CSV table of C-alpha atoms and ligand atoms in Angstrom, one decimal:
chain,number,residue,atom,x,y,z
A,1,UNK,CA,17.2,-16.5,-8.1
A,2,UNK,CA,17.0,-14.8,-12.0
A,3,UNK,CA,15.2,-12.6,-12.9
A,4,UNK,CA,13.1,-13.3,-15.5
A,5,UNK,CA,13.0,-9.0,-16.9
A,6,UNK,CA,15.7,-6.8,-17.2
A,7,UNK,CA,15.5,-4.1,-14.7
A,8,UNK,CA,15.4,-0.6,-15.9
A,9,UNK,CA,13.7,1.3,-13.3
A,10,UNK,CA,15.5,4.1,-11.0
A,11,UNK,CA,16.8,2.2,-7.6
A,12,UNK,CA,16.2,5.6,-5.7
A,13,UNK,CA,13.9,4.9,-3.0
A,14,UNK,CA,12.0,7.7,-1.4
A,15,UNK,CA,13.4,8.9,1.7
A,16,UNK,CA,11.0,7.8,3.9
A,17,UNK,CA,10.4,4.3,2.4
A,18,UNK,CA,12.0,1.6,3.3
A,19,UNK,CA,10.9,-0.8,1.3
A,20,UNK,CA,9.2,-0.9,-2.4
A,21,UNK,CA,8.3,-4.2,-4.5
A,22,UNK,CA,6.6,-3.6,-7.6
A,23,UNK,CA,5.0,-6.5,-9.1
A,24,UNK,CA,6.8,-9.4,-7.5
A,25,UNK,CA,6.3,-12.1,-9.4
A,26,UNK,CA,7.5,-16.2,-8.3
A,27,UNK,CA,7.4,-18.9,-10.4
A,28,UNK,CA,9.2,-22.4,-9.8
A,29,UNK,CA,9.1,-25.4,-11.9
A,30,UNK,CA,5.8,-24.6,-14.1
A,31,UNK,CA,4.2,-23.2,-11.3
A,32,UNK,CA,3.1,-19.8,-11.0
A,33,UNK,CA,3.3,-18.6,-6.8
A,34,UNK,CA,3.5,-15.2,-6.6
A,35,UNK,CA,1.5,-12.4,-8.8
A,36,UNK,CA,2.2,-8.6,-9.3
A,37,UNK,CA,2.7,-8.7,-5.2
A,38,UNK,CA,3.6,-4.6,-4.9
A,39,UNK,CA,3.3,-3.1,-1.5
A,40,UNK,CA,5.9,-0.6,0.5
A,41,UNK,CA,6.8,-0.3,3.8
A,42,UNK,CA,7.9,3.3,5.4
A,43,UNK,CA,10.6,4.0,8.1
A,44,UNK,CA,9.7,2.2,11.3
A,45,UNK,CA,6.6,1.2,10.2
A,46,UNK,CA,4.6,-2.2,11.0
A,47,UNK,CA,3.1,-4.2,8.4
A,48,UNK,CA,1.4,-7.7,9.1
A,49,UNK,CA,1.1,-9.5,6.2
A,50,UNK,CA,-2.0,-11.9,6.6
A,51,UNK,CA,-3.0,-15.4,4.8
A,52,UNK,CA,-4.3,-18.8,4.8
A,53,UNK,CA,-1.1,-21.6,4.6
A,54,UNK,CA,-0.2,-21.6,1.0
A,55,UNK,CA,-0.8,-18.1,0.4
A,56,UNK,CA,2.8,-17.0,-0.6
A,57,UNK,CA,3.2,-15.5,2.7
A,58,UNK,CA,6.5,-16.9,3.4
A,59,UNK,CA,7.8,-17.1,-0.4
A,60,UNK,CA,6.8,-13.0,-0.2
A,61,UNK,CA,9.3,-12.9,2.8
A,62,UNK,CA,12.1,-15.6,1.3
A,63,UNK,CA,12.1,-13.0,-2.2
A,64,UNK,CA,13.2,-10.0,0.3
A,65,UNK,CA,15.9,-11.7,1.5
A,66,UNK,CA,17.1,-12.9,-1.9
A,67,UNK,CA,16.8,-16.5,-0.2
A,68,UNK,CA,14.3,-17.9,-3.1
A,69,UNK,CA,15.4,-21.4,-4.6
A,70,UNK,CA,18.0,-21.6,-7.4
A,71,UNK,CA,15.4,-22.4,-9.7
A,72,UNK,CA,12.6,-19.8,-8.7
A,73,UNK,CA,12.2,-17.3,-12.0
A,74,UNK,CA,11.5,-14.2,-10.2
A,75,UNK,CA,10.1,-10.8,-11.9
A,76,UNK,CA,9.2,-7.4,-10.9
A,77,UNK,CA,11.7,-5.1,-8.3
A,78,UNK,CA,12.1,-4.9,-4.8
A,79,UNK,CA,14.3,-2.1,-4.0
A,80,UNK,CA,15.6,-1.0,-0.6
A,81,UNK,CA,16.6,2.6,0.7
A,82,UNK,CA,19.9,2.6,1.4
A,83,UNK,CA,20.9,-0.5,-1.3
A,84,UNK,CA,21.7,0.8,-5.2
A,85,UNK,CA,20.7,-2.1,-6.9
A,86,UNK,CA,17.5,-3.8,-7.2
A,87,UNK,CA,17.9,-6.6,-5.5
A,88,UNK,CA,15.4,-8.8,-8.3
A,89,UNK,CA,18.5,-10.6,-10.0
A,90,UNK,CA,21.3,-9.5,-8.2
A,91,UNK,CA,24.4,-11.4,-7.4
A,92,UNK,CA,24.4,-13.6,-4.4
A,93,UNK,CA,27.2,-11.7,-3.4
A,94,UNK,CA,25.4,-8.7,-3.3
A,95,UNK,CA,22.6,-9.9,-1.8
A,96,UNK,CA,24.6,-11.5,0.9
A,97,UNK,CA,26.1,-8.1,1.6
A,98,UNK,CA,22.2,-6.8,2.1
A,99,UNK,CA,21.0,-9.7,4.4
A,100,UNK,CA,22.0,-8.9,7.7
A,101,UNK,CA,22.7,-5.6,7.5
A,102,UNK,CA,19.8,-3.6,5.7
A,103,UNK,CA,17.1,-6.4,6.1
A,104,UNK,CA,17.1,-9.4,8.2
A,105,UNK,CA,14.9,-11.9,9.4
A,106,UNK,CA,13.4,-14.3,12.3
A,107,UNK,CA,11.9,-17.6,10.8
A,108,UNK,CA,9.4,-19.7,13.1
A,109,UNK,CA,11.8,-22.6,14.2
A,110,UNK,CA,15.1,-20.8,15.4
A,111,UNK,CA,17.0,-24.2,15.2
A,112,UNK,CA,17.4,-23.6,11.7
A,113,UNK,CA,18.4,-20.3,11.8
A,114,UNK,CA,21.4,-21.2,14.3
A,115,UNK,CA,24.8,-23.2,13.8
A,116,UNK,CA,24.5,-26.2,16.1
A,117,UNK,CA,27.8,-26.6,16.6
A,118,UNK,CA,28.8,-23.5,17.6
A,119,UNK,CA,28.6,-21.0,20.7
A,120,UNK,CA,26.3,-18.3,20.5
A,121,UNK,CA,28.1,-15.9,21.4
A,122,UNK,CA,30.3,-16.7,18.7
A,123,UNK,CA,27.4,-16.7,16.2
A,124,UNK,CA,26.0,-13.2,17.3
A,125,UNK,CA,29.6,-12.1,17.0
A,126,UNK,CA,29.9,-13.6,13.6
A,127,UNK,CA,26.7,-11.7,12.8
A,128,UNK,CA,28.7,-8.3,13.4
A,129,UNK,CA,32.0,-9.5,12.2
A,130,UNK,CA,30.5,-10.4,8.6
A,131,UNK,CA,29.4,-6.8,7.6
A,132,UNK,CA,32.0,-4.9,9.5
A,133,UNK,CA,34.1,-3.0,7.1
A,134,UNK,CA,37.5,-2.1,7.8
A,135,UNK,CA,37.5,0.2,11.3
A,136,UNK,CA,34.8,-2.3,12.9
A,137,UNK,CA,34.5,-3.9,15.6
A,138,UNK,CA,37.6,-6.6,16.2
A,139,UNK,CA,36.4,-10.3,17.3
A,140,UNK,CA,36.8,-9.8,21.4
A,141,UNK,CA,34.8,-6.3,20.5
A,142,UNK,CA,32.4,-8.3,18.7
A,143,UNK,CA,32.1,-11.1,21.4
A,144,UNK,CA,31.6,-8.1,24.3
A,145,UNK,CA,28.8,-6.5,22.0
A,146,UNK,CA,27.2,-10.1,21.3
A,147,UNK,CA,26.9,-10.9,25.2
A,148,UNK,CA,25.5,-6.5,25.4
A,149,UNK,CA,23.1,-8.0,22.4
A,150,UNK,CA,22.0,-11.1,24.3
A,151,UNK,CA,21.1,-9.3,27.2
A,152,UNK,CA,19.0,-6.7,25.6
A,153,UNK,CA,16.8,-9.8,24.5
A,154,UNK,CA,16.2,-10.8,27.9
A,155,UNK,CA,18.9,-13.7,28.1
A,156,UNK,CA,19.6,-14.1,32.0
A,157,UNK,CA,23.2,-14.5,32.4
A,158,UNK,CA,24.0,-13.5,29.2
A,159,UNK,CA,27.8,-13.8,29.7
A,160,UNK,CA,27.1,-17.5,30.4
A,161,UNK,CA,24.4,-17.6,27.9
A,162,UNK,CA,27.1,-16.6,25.0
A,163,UNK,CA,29.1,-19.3,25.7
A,164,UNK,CA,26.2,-22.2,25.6
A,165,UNK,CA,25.4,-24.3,22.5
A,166,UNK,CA,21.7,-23.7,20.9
A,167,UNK,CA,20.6,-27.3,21.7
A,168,UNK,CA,21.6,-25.6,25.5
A,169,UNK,CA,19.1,-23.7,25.6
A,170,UNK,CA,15.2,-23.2,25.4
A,171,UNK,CA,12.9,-22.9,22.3
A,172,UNK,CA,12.2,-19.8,23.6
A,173,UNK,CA,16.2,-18.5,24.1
A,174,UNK,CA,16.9,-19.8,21.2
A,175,UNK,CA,14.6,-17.4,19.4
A,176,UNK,CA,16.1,-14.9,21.3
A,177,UNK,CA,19.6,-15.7,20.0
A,178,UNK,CA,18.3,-15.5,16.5
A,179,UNK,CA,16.7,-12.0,17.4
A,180,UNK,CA,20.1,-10.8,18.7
A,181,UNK,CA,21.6,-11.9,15.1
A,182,UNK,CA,18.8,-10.1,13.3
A,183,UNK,CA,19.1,-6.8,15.4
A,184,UNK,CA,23.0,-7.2,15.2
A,185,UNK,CA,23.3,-4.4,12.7
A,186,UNK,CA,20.6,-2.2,13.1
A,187,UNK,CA,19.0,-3.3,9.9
A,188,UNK,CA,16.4,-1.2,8.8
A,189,UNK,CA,13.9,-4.1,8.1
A,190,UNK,CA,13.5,-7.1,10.0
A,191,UNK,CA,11.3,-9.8,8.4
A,192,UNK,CA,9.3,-11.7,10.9
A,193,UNK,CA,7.9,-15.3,9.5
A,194,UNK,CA,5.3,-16.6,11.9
A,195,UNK,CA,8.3,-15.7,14.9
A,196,UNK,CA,6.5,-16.9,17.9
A,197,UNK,CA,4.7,-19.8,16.6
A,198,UNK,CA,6.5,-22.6,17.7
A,199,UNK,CA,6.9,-21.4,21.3
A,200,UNK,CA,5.4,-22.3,24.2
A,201,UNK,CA,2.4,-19.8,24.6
A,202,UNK,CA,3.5,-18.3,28.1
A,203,UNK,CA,6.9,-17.4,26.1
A,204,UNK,CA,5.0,-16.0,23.3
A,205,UNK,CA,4.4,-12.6,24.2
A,206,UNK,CA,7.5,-12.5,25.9
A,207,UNK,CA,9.1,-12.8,22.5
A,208,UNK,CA,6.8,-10.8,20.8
A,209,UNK,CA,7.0,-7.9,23.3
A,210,UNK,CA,10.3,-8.1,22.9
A,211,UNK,CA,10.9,-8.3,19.0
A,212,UNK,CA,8.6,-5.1,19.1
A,213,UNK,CA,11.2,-3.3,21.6
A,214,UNK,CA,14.0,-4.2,19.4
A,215,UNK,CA,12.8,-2.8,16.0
A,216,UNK,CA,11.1,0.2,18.0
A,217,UNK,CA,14.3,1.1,19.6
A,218,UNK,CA,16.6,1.1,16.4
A,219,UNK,CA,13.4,2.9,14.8
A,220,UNK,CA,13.8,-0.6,12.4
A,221,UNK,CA,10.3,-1.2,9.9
A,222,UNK,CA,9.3,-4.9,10.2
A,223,UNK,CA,7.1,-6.8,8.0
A,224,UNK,CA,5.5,-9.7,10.6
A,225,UNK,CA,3.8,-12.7,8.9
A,226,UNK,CA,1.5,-14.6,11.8
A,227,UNK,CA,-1.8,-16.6,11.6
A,228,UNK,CA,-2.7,-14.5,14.6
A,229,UNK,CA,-4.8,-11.6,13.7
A,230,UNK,CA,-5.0,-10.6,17.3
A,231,UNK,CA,-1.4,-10.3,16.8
A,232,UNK,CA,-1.6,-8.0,13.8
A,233,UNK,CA,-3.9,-5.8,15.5
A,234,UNK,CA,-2.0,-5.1,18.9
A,235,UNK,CA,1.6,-5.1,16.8
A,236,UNK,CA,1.0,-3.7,13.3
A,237,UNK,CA,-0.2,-0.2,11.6
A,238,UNK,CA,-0.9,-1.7,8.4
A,239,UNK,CA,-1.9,-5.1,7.0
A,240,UNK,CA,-1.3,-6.9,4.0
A,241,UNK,CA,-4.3,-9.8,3.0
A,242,UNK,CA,-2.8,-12.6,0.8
A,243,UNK,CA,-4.6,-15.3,-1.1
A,244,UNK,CA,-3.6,-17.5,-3.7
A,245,UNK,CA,0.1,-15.7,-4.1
A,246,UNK,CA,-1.8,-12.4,-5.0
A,247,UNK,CA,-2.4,-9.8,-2.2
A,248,UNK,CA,-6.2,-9.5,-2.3
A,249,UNK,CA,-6.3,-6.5,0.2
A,250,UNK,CA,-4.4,-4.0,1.7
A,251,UNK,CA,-4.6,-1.1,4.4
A,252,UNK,CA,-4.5,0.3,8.1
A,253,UNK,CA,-5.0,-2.5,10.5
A,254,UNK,CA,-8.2,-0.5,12.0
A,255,UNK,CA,-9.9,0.1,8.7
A,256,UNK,CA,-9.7,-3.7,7.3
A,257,UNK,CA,-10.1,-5.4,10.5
A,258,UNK,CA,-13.9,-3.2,11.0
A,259,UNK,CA,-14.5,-3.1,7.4
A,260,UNK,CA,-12.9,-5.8,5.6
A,261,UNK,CA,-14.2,-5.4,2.2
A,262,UNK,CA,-12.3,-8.5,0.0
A,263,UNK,CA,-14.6,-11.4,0.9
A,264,UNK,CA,-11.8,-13.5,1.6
A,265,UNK,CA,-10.8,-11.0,4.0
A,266,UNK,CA,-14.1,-11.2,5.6
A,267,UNK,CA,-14.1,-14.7,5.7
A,268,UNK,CA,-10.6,-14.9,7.3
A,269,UNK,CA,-11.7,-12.6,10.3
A,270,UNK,CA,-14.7,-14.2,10.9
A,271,UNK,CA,-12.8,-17.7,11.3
A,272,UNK,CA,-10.8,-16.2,13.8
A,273,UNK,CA,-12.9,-14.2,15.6
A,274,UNK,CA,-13.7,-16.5,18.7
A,275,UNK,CA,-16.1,-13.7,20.2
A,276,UNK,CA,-18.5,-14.4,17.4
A,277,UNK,CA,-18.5,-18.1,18.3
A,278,UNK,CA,-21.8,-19.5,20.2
A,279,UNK,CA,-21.2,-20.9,23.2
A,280,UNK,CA,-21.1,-24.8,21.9
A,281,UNK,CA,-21.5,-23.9,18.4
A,282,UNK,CA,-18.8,-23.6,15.9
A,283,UNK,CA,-16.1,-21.2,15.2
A,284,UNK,CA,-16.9,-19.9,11.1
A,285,UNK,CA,-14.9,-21.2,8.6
A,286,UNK,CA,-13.6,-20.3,5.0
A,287,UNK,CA,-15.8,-23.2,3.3
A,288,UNK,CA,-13.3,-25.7,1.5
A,289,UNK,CA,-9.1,-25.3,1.4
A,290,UNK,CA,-6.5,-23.8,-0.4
A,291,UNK,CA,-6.3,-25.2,-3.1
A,292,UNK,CA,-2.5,-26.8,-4.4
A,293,UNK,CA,-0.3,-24.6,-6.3
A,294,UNK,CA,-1.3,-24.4,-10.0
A,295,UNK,CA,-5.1,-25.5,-9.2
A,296,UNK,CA,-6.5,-21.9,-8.4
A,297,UNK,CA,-9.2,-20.9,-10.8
A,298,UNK,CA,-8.9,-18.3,-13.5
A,299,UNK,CA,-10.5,-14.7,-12.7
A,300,UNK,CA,-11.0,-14.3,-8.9
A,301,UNK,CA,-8.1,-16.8,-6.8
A,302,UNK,CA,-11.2,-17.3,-4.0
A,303,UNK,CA,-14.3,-17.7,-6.8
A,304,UNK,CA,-14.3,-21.4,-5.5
A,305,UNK,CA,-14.7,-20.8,-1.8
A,306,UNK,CA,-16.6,-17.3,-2.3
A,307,UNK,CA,-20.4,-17.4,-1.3
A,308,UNK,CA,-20.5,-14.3,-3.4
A,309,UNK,CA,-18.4,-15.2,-6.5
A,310,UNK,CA,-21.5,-14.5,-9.6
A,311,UNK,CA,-20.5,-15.1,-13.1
A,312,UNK,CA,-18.5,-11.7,-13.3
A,313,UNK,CA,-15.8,-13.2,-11.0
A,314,UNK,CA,-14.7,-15.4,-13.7
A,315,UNK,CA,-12.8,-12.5,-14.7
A,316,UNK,CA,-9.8,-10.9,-12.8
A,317,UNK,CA,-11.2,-8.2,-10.3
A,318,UNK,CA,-9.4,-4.9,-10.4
A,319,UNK,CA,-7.4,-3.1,-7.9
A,320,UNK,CA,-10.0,-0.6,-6.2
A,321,UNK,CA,-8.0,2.3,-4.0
A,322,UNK,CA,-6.1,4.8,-4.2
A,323,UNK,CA,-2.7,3.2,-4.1
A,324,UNK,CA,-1.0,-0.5,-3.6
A,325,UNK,CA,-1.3,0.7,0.0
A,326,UNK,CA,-4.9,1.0,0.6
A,327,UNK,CA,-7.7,-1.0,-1.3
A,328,UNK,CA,-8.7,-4.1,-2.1
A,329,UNK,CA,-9.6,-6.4,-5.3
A,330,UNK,CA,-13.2,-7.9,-5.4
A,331,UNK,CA,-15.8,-7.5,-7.8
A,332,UNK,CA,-18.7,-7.7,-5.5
A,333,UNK,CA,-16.8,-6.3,-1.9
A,334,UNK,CA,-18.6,-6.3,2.0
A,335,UNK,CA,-20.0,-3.1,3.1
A,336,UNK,CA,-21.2,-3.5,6.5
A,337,UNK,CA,-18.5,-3.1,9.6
A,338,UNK,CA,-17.9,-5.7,11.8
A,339,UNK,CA,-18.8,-5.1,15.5
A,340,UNK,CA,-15.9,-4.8,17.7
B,401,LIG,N1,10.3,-24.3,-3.3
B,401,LIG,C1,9.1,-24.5,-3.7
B,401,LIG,N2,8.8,-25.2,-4.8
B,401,LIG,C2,7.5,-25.3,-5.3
B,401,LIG,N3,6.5,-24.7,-4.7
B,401,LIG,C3,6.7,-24.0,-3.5
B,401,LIG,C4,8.0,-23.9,-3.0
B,401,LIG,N4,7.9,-23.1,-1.9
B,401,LIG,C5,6.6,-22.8,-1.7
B,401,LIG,N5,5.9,-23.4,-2.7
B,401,LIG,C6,4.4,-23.3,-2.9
B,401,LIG,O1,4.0,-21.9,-2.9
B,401,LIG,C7,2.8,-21.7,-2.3
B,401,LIG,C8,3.0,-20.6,-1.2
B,401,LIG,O2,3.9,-21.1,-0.2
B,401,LIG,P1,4.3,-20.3,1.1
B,401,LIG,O3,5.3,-21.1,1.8
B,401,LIG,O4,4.7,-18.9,0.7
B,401,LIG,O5,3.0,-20.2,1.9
B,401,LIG,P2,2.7,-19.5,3.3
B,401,LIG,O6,1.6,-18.5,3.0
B,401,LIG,O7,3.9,-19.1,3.9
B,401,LIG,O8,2.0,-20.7,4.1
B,401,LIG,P3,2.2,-21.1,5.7
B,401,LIG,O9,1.2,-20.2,6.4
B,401,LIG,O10,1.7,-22.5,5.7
B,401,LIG,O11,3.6,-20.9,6.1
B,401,LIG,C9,2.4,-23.1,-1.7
B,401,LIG,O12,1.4,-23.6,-2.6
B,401,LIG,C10,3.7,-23.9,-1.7
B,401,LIG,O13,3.4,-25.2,-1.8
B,402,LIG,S1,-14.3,-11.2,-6.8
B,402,LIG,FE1,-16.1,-12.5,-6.6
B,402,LIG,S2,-15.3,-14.5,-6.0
B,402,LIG,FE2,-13.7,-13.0,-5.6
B,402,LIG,S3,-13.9,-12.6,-3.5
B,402,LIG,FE3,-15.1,-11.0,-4.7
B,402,LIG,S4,-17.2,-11.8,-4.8
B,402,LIG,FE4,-15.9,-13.5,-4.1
B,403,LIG,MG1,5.0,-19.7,5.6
């Protein structure tokens, strides 16, 4: 990716942060995905980060790991403790240095993540081989610590395990191979992208429960993007709302989920809140779709499926709160709490 500014801010991250982007900003081709998307994460914290498909959910997470297209224009910093350089235009080489090691990731389909051809073992190996600096681990090291890795993510015979080929094993192994790789280091961010979605649902919480262990035990921060609020809620401290490639509302999963005050926040927990459903009726919904890249209005991103949107949502709502962390942007927000 290239940045589209030159950087000239400090790189020094505070000590309990681990993460700071400051007005991210994504365009590819002539389209404009991402806007001033600035949020933080702290030390072992959790962060769901919330949207309808098309959001900029997953470009948000793609950015962090430096793995944006060729041709995406990016502005704005993203800065991690521990890294010296903002990674917004860095080299590929440094970035590669960063991925892996500081910050890594677990994508929904773990076939893409892994090398078909090759053992797993060798691939979690590999993982700790890459970023080992002179004095690491040696390959047979690496391969005993791979197998120690594959059994703390619940592989049953993991010396066996670490000697199968991915299309060996389950959809639901699998993901645990690519959690092994992402844990490999003890990165001090691991980026979740909708991680459990395309496993069978009595694996789910197995995975989830045990993607949580991992970053809890290495005291890791994660940033998890799901569709599944009710997953935000049980994993995450702190949620991130994300509409239109702009994050629309931000804050403590307790506060937004009982007072949601961005409409489009309120419409997206009332869609998925099955409780509120008749019996034989239907489930709410956000009236209309996303609409395609490029075709979002001008002023409020949701004025076109907002029952609220008056004329003065033809202009850009402000931030309201007292920080990137906490507030929301709407020119006419929800008061009332939701029950629970
Ligand atoms: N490489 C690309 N080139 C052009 N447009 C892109 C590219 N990648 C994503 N987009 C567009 O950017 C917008 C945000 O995409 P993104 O993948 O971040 O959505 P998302 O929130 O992750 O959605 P989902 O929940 O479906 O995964 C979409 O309109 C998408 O079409
Ligand atoms: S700013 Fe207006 S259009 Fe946008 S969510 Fe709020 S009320 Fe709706
Ligand atoms: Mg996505």
């Amino acid at each position: 990716m290239s940045a589209v500014a030159a950087q000239t801010r400090p790189t020094d991250v505070p000590s309990a942060r681990v993460l700071d982007v400051e007005g991210l900003d994504v365009r590819i081709g002539r389209h404009h995905l991402l806007h001033d998307v600035t949020f933080s994460i702290d030390r072992g914290e959790r962060v769901g980060l919330i949207g309808e498909s098309g959001s900029g959910k997953s470009l948000t997470s793609l950015a962090l790991l430096g793995l944006l297209p060729d041709d995406a224009a990016v502005g704005g910093s993203i800065r991690l403790a521990g890294v010296g350089r903002d990674l917004v235009g860095a080299r590929e080489r440094d970035l590669a240095a960063v991925r892996g090691r500081e910050v890594a990731m677990v994508f929904q389909e773990p076939m893409t993540a892994l090398n078909p051809t090759m053992r797993v073992g060798d691939q979690v190996a590999e993982a700790i081989t890459v970023h080992a600096g002179r004095g690491g681990p040696d390959r047979r090291a690496a391969r005993a610590r791979a197998v120690e890795l594959l059994d703390q993510v619940g592989l049953p015979d993991p010396a066996d395990a670490a000697k199968a080929y991915p299309h060996q094993l389950s959809g639901g192994q699998r993901q645990r191979v690519v959690l092994a790789i992402a844990l490999a280091n003890d990165p001090a961010l691991l980026v979740c992208d909708e991680p459990t979605t395309a496993l069978d649902v009595t694996v789910q919480a197995r995975v989830l429960d045990l993607i949580v262990r991992g970053v809890e035990s290495r005291d890791a921060a994660m940033l998890f993007i799901t569709h599944d609020l009710s997953v935000v809620a049980t994993v995450c401290e702190r949620v991130l709302v994300m509409y239109g490639g702009r994050v629309v509302e931000a804050g403590p999963v307790d506060d937004v989920f009982r007072r949601p005050r961005h409409r489009y926040t309120q419409g997206l927990l009332a869609a998925s809140d099955l409780a509120a459903a008749s019996p034989g009726g239907r489930l709410p919904t956000i009236r209309g779709t996303v609409p395609a890249a490029g075709a979002f209005p001008d002023g409020c991103v949701f004025r076109s499926r907002c029952d609220h949107a008056t004329q003065e949502c033809a202009t850009t709502p402000a931030w309201t709160g007292p920080d990137p962390g906490k507030g929301f942007a709407c020119h006419h927000p929800a008061h009332e709490e939701r029950a629970s």
